[in-house]
Structures are given as C-alpha cells and as structure tokens.
Coordinates of C-alpha atoms in Angstrom, one line a residue:
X764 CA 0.0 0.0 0.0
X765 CA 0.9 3.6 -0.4
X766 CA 2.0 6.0 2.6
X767 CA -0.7 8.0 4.8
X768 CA -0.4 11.6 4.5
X769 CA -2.8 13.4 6.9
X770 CA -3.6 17.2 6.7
X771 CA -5.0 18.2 10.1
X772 CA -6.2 22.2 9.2
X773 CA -7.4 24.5 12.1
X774 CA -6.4 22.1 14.3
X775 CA -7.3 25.3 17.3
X776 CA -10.2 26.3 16.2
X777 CA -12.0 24.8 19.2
X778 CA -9.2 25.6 21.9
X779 CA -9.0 29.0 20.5
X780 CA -12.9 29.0 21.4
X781 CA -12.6 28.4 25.0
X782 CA -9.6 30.3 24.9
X783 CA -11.0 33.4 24.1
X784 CA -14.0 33.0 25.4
X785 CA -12.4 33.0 29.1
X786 CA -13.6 29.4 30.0
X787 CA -10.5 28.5 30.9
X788 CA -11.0 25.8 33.3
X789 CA -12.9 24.2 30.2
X790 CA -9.2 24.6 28.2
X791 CA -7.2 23.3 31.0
X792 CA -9.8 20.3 30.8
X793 CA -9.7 19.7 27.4
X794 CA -6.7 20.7 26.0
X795 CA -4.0 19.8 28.6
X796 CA -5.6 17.6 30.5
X797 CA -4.7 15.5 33.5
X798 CA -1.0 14.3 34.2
X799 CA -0.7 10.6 33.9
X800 CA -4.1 10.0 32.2
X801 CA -3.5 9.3 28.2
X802 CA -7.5 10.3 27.1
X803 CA -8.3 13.0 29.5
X804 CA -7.4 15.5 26.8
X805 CA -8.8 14.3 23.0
X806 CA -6.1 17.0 21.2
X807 CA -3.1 15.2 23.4
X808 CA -4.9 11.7 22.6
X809 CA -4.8 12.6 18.9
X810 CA -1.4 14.2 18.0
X811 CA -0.1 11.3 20.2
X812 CA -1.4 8.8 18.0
X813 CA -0.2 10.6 15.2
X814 CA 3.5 10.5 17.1
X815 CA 3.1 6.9 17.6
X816 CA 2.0 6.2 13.8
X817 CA 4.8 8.4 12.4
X818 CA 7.5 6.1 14.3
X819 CA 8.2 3.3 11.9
X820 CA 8.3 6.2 8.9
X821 CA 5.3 5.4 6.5
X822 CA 3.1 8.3 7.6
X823 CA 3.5 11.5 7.4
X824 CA 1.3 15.0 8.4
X825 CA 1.1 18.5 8.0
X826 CA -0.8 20.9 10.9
X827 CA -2.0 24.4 10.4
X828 CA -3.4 26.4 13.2
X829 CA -3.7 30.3 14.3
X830 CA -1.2 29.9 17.4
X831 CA 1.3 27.1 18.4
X832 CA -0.2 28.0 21.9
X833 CA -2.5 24.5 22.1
X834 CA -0.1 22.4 20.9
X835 CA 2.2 23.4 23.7
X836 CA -0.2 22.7 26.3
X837 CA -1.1 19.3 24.5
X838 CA 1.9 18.4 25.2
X839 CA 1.4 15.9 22.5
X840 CA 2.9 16.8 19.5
X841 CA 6.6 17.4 20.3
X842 CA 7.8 15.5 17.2
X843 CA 6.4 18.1 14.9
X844 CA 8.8 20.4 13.2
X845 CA 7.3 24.0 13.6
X846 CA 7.9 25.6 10.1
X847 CA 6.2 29.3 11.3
X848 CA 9.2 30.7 11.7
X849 CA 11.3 29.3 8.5
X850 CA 12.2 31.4 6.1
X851 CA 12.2 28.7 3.0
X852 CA 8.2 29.0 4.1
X853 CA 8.3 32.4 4.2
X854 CA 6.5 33.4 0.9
X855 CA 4.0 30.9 0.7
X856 CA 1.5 32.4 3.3
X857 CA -0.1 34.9 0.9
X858 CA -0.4 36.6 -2.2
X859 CA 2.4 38.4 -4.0
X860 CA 1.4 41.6 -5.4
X861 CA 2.2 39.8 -8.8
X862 CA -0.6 37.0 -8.2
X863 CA -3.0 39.7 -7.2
X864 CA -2.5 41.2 -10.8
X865 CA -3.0 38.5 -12.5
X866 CA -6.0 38.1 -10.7
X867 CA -7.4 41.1 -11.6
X868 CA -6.2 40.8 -15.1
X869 CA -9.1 37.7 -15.5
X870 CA -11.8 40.4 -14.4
X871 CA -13.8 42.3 -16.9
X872 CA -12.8 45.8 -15.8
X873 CA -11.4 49.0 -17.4
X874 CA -7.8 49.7 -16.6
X875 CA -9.0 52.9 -14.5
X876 CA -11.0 50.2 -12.4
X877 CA -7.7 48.0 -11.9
X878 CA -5.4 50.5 -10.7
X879 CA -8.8 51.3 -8.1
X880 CA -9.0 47.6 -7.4
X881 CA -5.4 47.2 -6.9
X882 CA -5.2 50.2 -4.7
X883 CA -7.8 49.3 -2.4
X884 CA -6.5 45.7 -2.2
X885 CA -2.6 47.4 -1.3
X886 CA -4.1 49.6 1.5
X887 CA -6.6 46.9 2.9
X888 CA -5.0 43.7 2.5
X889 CA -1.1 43.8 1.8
X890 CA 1.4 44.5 4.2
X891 CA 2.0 41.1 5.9
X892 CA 6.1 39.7 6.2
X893 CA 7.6 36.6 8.0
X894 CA 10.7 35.3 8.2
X895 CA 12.6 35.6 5.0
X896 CA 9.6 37.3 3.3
X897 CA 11.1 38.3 -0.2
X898 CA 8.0 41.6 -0.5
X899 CA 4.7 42.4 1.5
X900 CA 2.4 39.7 1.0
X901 CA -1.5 40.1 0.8
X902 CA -3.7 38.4 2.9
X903 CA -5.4 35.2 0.6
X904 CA -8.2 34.8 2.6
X905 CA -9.7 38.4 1.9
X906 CA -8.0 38.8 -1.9
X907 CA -10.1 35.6 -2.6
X908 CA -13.8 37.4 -1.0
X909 CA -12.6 40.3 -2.5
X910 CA -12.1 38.6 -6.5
X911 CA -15.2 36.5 -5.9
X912 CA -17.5 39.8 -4.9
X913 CA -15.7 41.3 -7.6
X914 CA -16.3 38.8 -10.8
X915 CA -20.0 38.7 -9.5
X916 CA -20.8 41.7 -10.4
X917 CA -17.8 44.5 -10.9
X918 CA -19.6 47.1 -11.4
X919 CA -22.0 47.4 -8.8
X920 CA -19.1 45.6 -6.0
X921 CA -17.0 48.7 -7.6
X922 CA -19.8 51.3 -7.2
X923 CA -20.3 50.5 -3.5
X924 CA -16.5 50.6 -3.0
X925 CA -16.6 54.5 -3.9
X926 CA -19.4 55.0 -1.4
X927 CA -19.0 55.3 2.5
X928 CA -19.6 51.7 3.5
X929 CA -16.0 50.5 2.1
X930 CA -14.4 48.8 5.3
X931 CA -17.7 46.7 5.4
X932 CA -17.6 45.7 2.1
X933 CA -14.0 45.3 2.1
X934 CA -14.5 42.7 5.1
X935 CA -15.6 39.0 5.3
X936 CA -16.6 38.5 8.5
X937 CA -15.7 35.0 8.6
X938 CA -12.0 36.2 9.1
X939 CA -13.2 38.8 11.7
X940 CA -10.7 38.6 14.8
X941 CA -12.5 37.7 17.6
X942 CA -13.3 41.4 20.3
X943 CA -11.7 38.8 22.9
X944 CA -8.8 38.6 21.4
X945 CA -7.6 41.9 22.7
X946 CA -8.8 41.4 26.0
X947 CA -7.1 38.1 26.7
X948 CA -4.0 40.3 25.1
X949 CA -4.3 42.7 27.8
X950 CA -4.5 39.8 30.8
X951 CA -0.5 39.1 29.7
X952 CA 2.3 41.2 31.5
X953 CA 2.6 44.2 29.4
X954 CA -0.2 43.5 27.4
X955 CA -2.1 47.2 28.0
X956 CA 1.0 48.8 26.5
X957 CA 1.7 46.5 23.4
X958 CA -2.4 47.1 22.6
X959 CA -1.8 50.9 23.0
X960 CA 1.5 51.2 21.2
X961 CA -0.1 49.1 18.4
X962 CA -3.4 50.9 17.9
X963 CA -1.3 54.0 18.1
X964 CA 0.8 53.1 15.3
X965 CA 4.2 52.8 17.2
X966 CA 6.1 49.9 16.0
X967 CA 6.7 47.3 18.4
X968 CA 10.8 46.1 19.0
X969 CA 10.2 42.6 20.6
X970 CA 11.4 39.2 20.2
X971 CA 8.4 36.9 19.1
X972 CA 8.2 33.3 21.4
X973 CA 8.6 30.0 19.6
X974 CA 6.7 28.5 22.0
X975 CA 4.5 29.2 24.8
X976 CA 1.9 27.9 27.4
X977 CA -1.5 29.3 28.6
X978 CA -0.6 29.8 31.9
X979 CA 3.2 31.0 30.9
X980 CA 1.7 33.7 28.3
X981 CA -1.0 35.1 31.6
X982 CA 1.4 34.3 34.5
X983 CA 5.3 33.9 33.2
X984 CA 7.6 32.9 35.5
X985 CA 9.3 35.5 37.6
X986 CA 12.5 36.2 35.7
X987 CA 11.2 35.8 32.4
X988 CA 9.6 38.7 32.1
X989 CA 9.0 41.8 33.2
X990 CA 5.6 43.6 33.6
X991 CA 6.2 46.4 31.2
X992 CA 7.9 43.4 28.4
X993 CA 5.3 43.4 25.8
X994 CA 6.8 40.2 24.1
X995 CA 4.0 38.1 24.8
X996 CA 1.9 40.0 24.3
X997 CA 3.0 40.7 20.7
X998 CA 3.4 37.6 19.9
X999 CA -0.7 36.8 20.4
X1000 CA -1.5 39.6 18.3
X1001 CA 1.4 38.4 15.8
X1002 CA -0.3 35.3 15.5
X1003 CA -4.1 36.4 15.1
X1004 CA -3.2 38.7 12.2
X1005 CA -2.9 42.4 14.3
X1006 CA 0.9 42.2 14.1
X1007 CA 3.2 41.3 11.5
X1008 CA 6.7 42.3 10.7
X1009 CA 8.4 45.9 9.2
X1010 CA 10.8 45.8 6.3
X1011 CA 13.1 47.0 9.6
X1012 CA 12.2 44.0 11.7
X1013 CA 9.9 45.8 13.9
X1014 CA 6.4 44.6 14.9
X1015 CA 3.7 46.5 13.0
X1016 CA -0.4 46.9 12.3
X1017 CA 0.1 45.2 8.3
X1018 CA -2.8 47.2 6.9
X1019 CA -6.5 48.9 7.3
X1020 CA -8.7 46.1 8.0
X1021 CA -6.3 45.0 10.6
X1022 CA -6.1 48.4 12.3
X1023 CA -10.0 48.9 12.1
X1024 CA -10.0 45.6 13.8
X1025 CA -8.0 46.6 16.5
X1026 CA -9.5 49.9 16.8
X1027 CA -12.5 48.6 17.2
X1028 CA -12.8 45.7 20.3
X1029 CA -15.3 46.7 22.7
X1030 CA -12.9 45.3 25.8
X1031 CA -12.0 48.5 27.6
X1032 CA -8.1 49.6 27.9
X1033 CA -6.6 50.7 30.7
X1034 CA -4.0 53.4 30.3
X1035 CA -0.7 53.4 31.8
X1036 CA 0.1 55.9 33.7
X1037 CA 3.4 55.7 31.9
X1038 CA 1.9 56.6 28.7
X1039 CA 0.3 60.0 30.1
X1040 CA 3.6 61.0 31.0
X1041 CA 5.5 59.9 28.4
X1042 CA 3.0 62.5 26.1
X1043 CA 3.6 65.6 28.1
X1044 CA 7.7 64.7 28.8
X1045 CA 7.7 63.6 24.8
X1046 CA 5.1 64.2 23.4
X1047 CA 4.5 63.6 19.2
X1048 CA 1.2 63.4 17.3
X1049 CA 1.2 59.3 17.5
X1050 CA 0.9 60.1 21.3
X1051 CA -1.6 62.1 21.7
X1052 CA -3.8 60.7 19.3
X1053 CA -3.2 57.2 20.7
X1054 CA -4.0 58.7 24.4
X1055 CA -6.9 60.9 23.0
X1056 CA -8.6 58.0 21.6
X1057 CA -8.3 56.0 24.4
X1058 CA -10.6 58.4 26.4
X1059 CA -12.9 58.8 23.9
X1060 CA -13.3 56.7 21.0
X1061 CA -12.5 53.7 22.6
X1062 CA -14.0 54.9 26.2
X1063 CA -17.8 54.1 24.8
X1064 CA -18.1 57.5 23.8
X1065 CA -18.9 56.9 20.0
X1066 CA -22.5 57.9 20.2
X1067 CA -21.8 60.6 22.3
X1068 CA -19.3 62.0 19.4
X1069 CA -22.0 61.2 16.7
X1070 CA -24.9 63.5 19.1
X1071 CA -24.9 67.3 17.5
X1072 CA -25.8 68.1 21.3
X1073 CA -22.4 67.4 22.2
X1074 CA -20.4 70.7 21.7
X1075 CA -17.1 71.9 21.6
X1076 CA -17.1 73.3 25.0
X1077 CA -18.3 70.2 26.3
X1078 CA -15.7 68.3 24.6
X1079 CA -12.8 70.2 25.9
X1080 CA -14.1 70.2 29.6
X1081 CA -14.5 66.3 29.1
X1082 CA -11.0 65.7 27.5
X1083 CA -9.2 68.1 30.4
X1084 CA -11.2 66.5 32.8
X1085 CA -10.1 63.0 32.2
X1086 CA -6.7 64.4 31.2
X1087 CA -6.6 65.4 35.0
X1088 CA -7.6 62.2 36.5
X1089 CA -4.5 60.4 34.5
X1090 CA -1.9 63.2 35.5
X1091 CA -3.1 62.8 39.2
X1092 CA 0.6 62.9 41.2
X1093 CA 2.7 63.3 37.9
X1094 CA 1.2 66.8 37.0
X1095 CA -2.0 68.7 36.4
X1096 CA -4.4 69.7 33.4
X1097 CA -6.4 72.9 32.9
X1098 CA -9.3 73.9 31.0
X1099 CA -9.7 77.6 28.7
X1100 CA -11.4 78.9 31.6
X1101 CA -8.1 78.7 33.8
X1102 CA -5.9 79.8 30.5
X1103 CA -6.4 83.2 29.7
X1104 CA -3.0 84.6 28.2
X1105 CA -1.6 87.5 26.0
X1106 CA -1.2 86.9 22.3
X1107 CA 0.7 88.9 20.5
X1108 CA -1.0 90.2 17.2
X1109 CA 0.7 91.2 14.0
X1110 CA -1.2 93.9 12.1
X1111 CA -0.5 95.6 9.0
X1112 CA 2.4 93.5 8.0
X1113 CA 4.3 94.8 5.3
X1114 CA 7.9 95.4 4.0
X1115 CA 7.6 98.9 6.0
X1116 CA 5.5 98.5 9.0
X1117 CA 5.2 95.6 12.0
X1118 CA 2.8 96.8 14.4
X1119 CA 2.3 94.7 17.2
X1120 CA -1.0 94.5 19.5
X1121 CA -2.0 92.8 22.3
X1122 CA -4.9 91.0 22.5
X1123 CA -6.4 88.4 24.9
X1124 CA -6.8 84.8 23.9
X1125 CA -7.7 81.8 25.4
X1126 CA -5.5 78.4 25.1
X1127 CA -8.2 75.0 25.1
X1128 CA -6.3 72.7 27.4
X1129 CA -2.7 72.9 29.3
X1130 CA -1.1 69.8 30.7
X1131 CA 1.7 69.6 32.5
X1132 CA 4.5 68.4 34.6
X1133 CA 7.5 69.7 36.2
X1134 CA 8.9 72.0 33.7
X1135 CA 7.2 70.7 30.7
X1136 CA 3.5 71.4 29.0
X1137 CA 1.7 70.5 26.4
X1138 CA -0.9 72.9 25.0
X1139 CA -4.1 71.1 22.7
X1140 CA -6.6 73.5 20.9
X1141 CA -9.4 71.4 19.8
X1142 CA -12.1 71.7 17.6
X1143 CA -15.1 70.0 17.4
X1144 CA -17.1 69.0 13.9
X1145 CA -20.5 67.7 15.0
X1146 CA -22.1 65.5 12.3
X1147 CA -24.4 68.0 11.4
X1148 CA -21.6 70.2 10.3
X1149 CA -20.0 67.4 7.7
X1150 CA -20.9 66.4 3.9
X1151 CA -21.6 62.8 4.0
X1152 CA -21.1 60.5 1.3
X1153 CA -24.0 58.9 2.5
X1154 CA -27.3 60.2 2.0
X1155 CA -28.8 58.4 4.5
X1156 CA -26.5 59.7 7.3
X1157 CA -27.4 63.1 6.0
X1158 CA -30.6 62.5 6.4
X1159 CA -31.2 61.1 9.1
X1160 CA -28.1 62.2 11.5
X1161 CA -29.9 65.1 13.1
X1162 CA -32.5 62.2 14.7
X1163 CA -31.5 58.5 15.0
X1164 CA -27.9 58.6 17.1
X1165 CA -27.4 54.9 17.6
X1166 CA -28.1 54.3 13.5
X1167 CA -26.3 57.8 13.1
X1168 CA -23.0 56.4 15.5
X1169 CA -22.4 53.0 13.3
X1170 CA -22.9 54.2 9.8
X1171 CA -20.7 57.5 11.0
X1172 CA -18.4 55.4 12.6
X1173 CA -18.5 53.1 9.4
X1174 CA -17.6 55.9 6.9
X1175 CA -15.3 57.3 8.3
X1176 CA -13.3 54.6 9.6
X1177 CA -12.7 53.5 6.2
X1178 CA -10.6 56.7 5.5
X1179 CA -6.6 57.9 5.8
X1180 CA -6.1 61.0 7.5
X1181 CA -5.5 62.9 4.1
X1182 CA -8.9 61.3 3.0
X1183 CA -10.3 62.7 6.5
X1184 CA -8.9 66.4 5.9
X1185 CA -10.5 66.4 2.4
X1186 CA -13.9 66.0 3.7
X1187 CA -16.3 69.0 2.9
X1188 CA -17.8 70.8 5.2
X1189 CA -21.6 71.5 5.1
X1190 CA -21.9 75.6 5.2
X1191 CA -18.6 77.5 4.2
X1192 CA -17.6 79.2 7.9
X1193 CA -17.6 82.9 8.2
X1194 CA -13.2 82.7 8.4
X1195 CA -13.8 80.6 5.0
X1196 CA -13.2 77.1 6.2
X1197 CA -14.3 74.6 3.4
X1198 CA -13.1 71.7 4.5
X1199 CA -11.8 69.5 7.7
X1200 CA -7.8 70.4 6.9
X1201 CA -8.8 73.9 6.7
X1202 CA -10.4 73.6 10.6
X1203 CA -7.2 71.5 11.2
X1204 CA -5.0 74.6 10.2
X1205 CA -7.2 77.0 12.2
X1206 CA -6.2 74.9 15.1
X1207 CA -2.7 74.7 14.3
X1208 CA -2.1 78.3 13.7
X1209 CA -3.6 79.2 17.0
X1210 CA -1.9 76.2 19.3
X1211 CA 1.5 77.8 17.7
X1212 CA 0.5 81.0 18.7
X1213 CA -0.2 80.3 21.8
X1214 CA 2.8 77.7 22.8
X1215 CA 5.5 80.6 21.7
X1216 CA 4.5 82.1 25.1
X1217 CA 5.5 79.3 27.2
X1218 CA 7.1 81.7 29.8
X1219 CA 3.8 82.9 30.8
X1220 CA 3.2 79.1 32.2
X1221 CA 6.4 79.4 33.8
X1222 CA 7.1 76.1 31.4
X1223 CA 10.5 75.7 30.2
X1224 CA 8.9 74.0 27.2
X1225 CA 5.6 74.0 26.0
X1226 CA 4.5 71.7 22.9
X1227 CA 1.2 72.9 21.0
X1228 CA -1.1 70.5 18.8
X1229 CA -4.0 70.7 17.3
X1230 CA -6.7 68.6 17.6
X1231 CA -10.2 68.1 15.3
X1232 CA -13.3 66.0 16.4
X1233 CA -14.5 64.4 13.0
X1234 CA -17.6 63.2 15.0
X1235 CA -15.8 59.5 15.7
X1236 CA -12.3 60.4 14.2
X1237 CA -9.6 62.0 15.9
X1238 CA -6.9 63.9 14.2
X1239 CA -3.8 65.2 15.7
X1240 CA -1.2 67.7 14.4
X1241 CA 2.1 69.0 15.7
X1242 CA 1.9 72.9 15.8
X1243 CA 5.3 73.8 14.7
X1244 CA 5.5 71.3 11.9
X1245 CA 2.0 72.0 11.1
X1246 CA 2.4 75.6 10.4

C-alpha cells in the first residue's frame, strides 16, 4: 500500500474558542488535560497517536493552526517540526502583489478600475512579512472574497467601493478577529502597553516566542519577564493577524482592515500611567492621538461623538477633565477657563510696518508636569456640520444617534487621515473654512501662537497640537511642523 499523508487544518479552532471565550477551566480540561491519564485530553490523545503512527516512517502529516499556543499545552505533539518561523516558508502564506495582478487581469474591468481595485487591495490587505519574506504579502483569505464579490458583479461591487460603506464591504466577516482577542491580550504582562503602542501606530521592537503555554503567556515565571515586556503580548497579536513584521524587523499593524479591527474591540483599555507622562515629557502626534482616543473613542463614547448636542465646550471640559484624573501625582491639566493669556497680534504687515498689538486669547487645554507642558486646541465637527457620502446619514443624522454612531463610525473609519482632511464641510464658515484640513490649520495656527509664550506658564517648554473631532475620528497635528 501507499504512505498516509494526513492534513490536520485549524487544528485550534475549538481551543482558541474556549480560549477566548475566558472558560478556561474548560481549556485546562480539554486541552491539557490531567497528568498521567493518556484520554483526558482528545487534542493530546490525537497528535499522540499521530507521534506513535509516524514512528516506523510510512506516515507523514502537515498541521495548520492560528497559534502554536494548544499544541504546547497538549503536550502531544513534540515530534512536529514548527515551520512558522522558516524562512524557505516564508513566501507561501499569501499573495504576492504579482498574483493579485493577474488576478485582476481575469476580471472584466477597465484599466482605471484596476489601478482602483489594486489600490484598495494594497491599502486593505497587503502588508504582511515573516521570516525571509522576499515583499509584502497580501492576505489570501480576503483577496479571494474580495475577487469573488468582484467577478460577481464588478460594477456594482465597484460602485459601492466609492461609497461610504468601504471597510464593510472590504470585510468578510468570517475572518473577523475575535473582540476577545484583545482582552485576553491585555490579561498578559505588558499586554495594555503592546495594545496601545499598536493601535497608536508605534512599532513594536520585541522578540516573538517560539513556543508558549497558557498559563506562561498570563502568568510567566518570575525572571522571564517583566511587567512592562510586551513580548507576549505581541506575539498573540502576531499570531491572530494584528501584528506582522516591518521591512526594519519591527512589529507592526500590516494594513486597514487589521487596524480597524484593532481599533475597534469593545474590551476597555486601561491606560498606563506611563503613557500620560510619556505625552507631556515627549510628546508627538502618535501620542496624543493614541492617548486621546483612548478616552474617547474607545471609552464608549462613539454615540456621544456622533450627538450634535455634544459641543465643543463640552468636549474640551471632558477631554481636560479626564486628562486630570490620569496626570493625578505626575502633574495637572487645565481647561480655557483657567488659561487666559496674552497673544501677541501682528497687524499691517508689510515690508515697512510691523505693528504689534495685544490681544487676549484663550488656550483649550494645558497639561503639564514639572517643567514641561503640552498645549491642545481642539475643535469639534459635529455630524451636522459634515458632507456625508451617504445620504442616509445626511438625512437622518440630526435624529437617529445609535443608526447615526455605526454608519458615521462606518464611513469614516474606512478613511486615511489625508482622505479625512478632504472631507467637505456642510456651510462654508464665516473665516472661509471649506473643509476638515482647513479647521485643522485653524487649530494649528492658534496652538503655535499660543505655545510661543511658554514663559507665561512658567514652562521651560511648552508643545502645541491641534486637535479636530470628526464626530468619531480624531486627528492630531504638531503645531510647529504644522504651520
């Protein structure tokens, strides 16, 4: 007879399950199982037998999974030969650029409909590299519901690609990361800081684990690890799809739909102390966005952001006031009301004349510590104030908030930040803002204006930023480079 060859494929699926789903006494049970008894865990049972077949060397297998993590507990499968990390395996875990080409080269479409196709594919589904990776590789998973929707019907998949549902149509939600993912993320030392550093933007410099147990990824042994190492951490999110490797080595978010993934678990995050001070002592655009989201965005604040009740007053005073509870013993913030300072007013500027005036103006929110500050003027664009692409959003956003807060949250999420800035605005403002960058520049100028007087703070520094409410989105621009 011939030789066995057995393909064993998501070979986690159901340990992942309980896994994530926090019944872990259930995947101690199952998975591990008892010491000394051979059936009391049916994955140990199974690779065993596998081990015991393979010994005489006429059978063979081949195991995919999401995460080595089972197998290690299993503790059944330790004649395996893990080829994750080898980088003659490298390329084949997704599409090259060149195979999604040719893929689109078999569709009916116009060449202007390619280069669309291809673009969208780039920014949504490329970006992933493993060991020995020769280019970015593209997820095959969602290229292949992406072709498939595509052949179907390309115009009409096309049309609704232009319009403001994109990151829903660009998603299957059979590949959807599970919301516990991140939470289980978080349980791991260091795990708070790896999700916030990633969702931020800010690549990760850790060394991935080979292998790793449960109980050793929530609770490693003391030495291994410290609280603050963000290794294991990053290795779960390596292995689920939120983290893959830079063409510098460093751990990064691969692409869109990852990032909107991450952005958008409904576990809570706790933010580090570390963090809040880290912004004020360093602070750069990554940081404060990262930090400002935290407190609102993904403090279940999105309806709040999507109500045209919600003001710009009322955002500041909410922002400084949970800016204060976080600086509590490393410093202090402070609202307009607390702020009022001189500006100094050119007039008449010309080759001849500089006349300077004083006027008084009012700086949004201060926070600092010691001898640093960092100043934030915010705006606020209520949803009422934005040109949608949607027309139901437009008309219906000044009733339904919970329908208004997903589709909004929808649209929007789907854009970069130089998509975001070219969004119109609904009325033309009395200064002659058109458009979100032109609010964004408003902001800039003034937080400039205002940080250049960082001796009436008494500050030996003071940073300024400005900050825009797109209803959901938050954007986030250094003054000085801004201006």
């Amino acid at each position: 007879g011939g030789r066995l060859y057995v393909i064993v494929d998501e070979y986690d699926r159901f340990a992942n399950k309980l896994m994530l789903d926090a019944d872990l006494g259930a995947y101690e049970s199952i998975v591990a199982g008892k010491s000394g008894q051979a059936l009391s865990s049916p994955i140990r049972s199974f690779f065993e037998t596998l081990k015991m077949l393979a010994e005489d060397g006429t059978f063979r297998s081949y195991t995919t999974g999401i995460a080595p993590i089972a197998l290690a507990d299993a503790s059944g499968a330790n004649h395996m030969w893990s080829l994750t990390h080898e980088p003659d395996f490298a390329d084949v875990c997704g599409f090259k650029r060149a195979d999604v080409e040719t893929a689109l080269a078999h569709v009916d479409l116009r060449p202007h409909d390619v280069k669309f196709a291809l673009n969208l594919m780039e920014k949504y589904y490329d970006g992933y590299r493993f060991d020995g990776s020769t280019e970015p590789l593209y997820n095959p998973t969602l290229c292949l519901f992406f072709l498939d929707k595509l052949a179907e019907d390309p115009s009409h998949f096309l049309e609704e690609l232009r319009g403001p549902r994109r990151m829903k149509r660009m998603s299957d939600r059979n590949v959807n990361v599970s919301e516990s993912v991140v939470g289980l993320v978080q349980r791991a030392p260091g795990g708070c800081e790896a999700v916030l550093a990633a969702r931020s933007g800010e690549p990760l410099d850790v060394d991935l684990w080979d292998d790793f147990r449960l109980r050793e990824f929530l609770s490693p042994a003391e030495g291994e690890s410290s609280s603050t190492d963000a290794s294991q951490a990053a290795t779960m999110m390596y292995h689920h799809g939120l983290l893959t490797y830079s063409a510098t080595r460093k751990l990064v978010v691969p692409n869109l739909i990852a990032k909107h993934r991450l952005l958008h678990q409904a576990c809570s995050v706790r933010i580090p102390l570390r963090a809040v001070e880290e912004a004020v002592l360093h602070p750069t655009e990554r940081r404060w966005r990262r930090l400002i989201e935290d407190i609102f965005v993904l403090g279940n604040s999105v309806a709040t952001l999507c109500d045209n009740n919600c003001n710009e007053a009322a955002l500041q005073s909410a922002l400084c006031s949970a800016i204060g509870q976080l600086t509590r013993g490393i410093g202090n913030a402070s609202h307009e009301s607390e702020l009022k300072v001189k500006v100094k007013v050119l007039e008449n500027e010309n080759e001849n004349e500089n006349k300077k005036t004083s006027e008084d103006g009012y700086a949004d929110i201060l926070v600092q510590t010691g001898g640093s500050g960092v100043l934030l003027e915010l705006k606020r664009l209520r949803p009422q104030q934005i040109e949608f692409k949607s027309k139901r959003i437009n008309i219906r956003r000044d009733k339904e908030v919970r329908f208004v807060a997903e589709k909004i949250s929808e649209e929007l999420g789907g854009m970069s930040e130089e998509e975001l800035c070219e969004v119109k605005l609904r009325y033309v403002s009395k200064s002659g803002m058109r458009t979100v960058g032109d609010v964004l520049d408003s902001a800039c100028k003034q937080a400039a204006k205002y940080a250049a007087l960082k001796e009436s703070h008494r500050l030996d520094r003071l940073h300024g930023f400005g900050v825009v409410s797109v209803a959901t989105r938050i954007i986030v621009r250094d003054a000085e480079l801004n201006v």
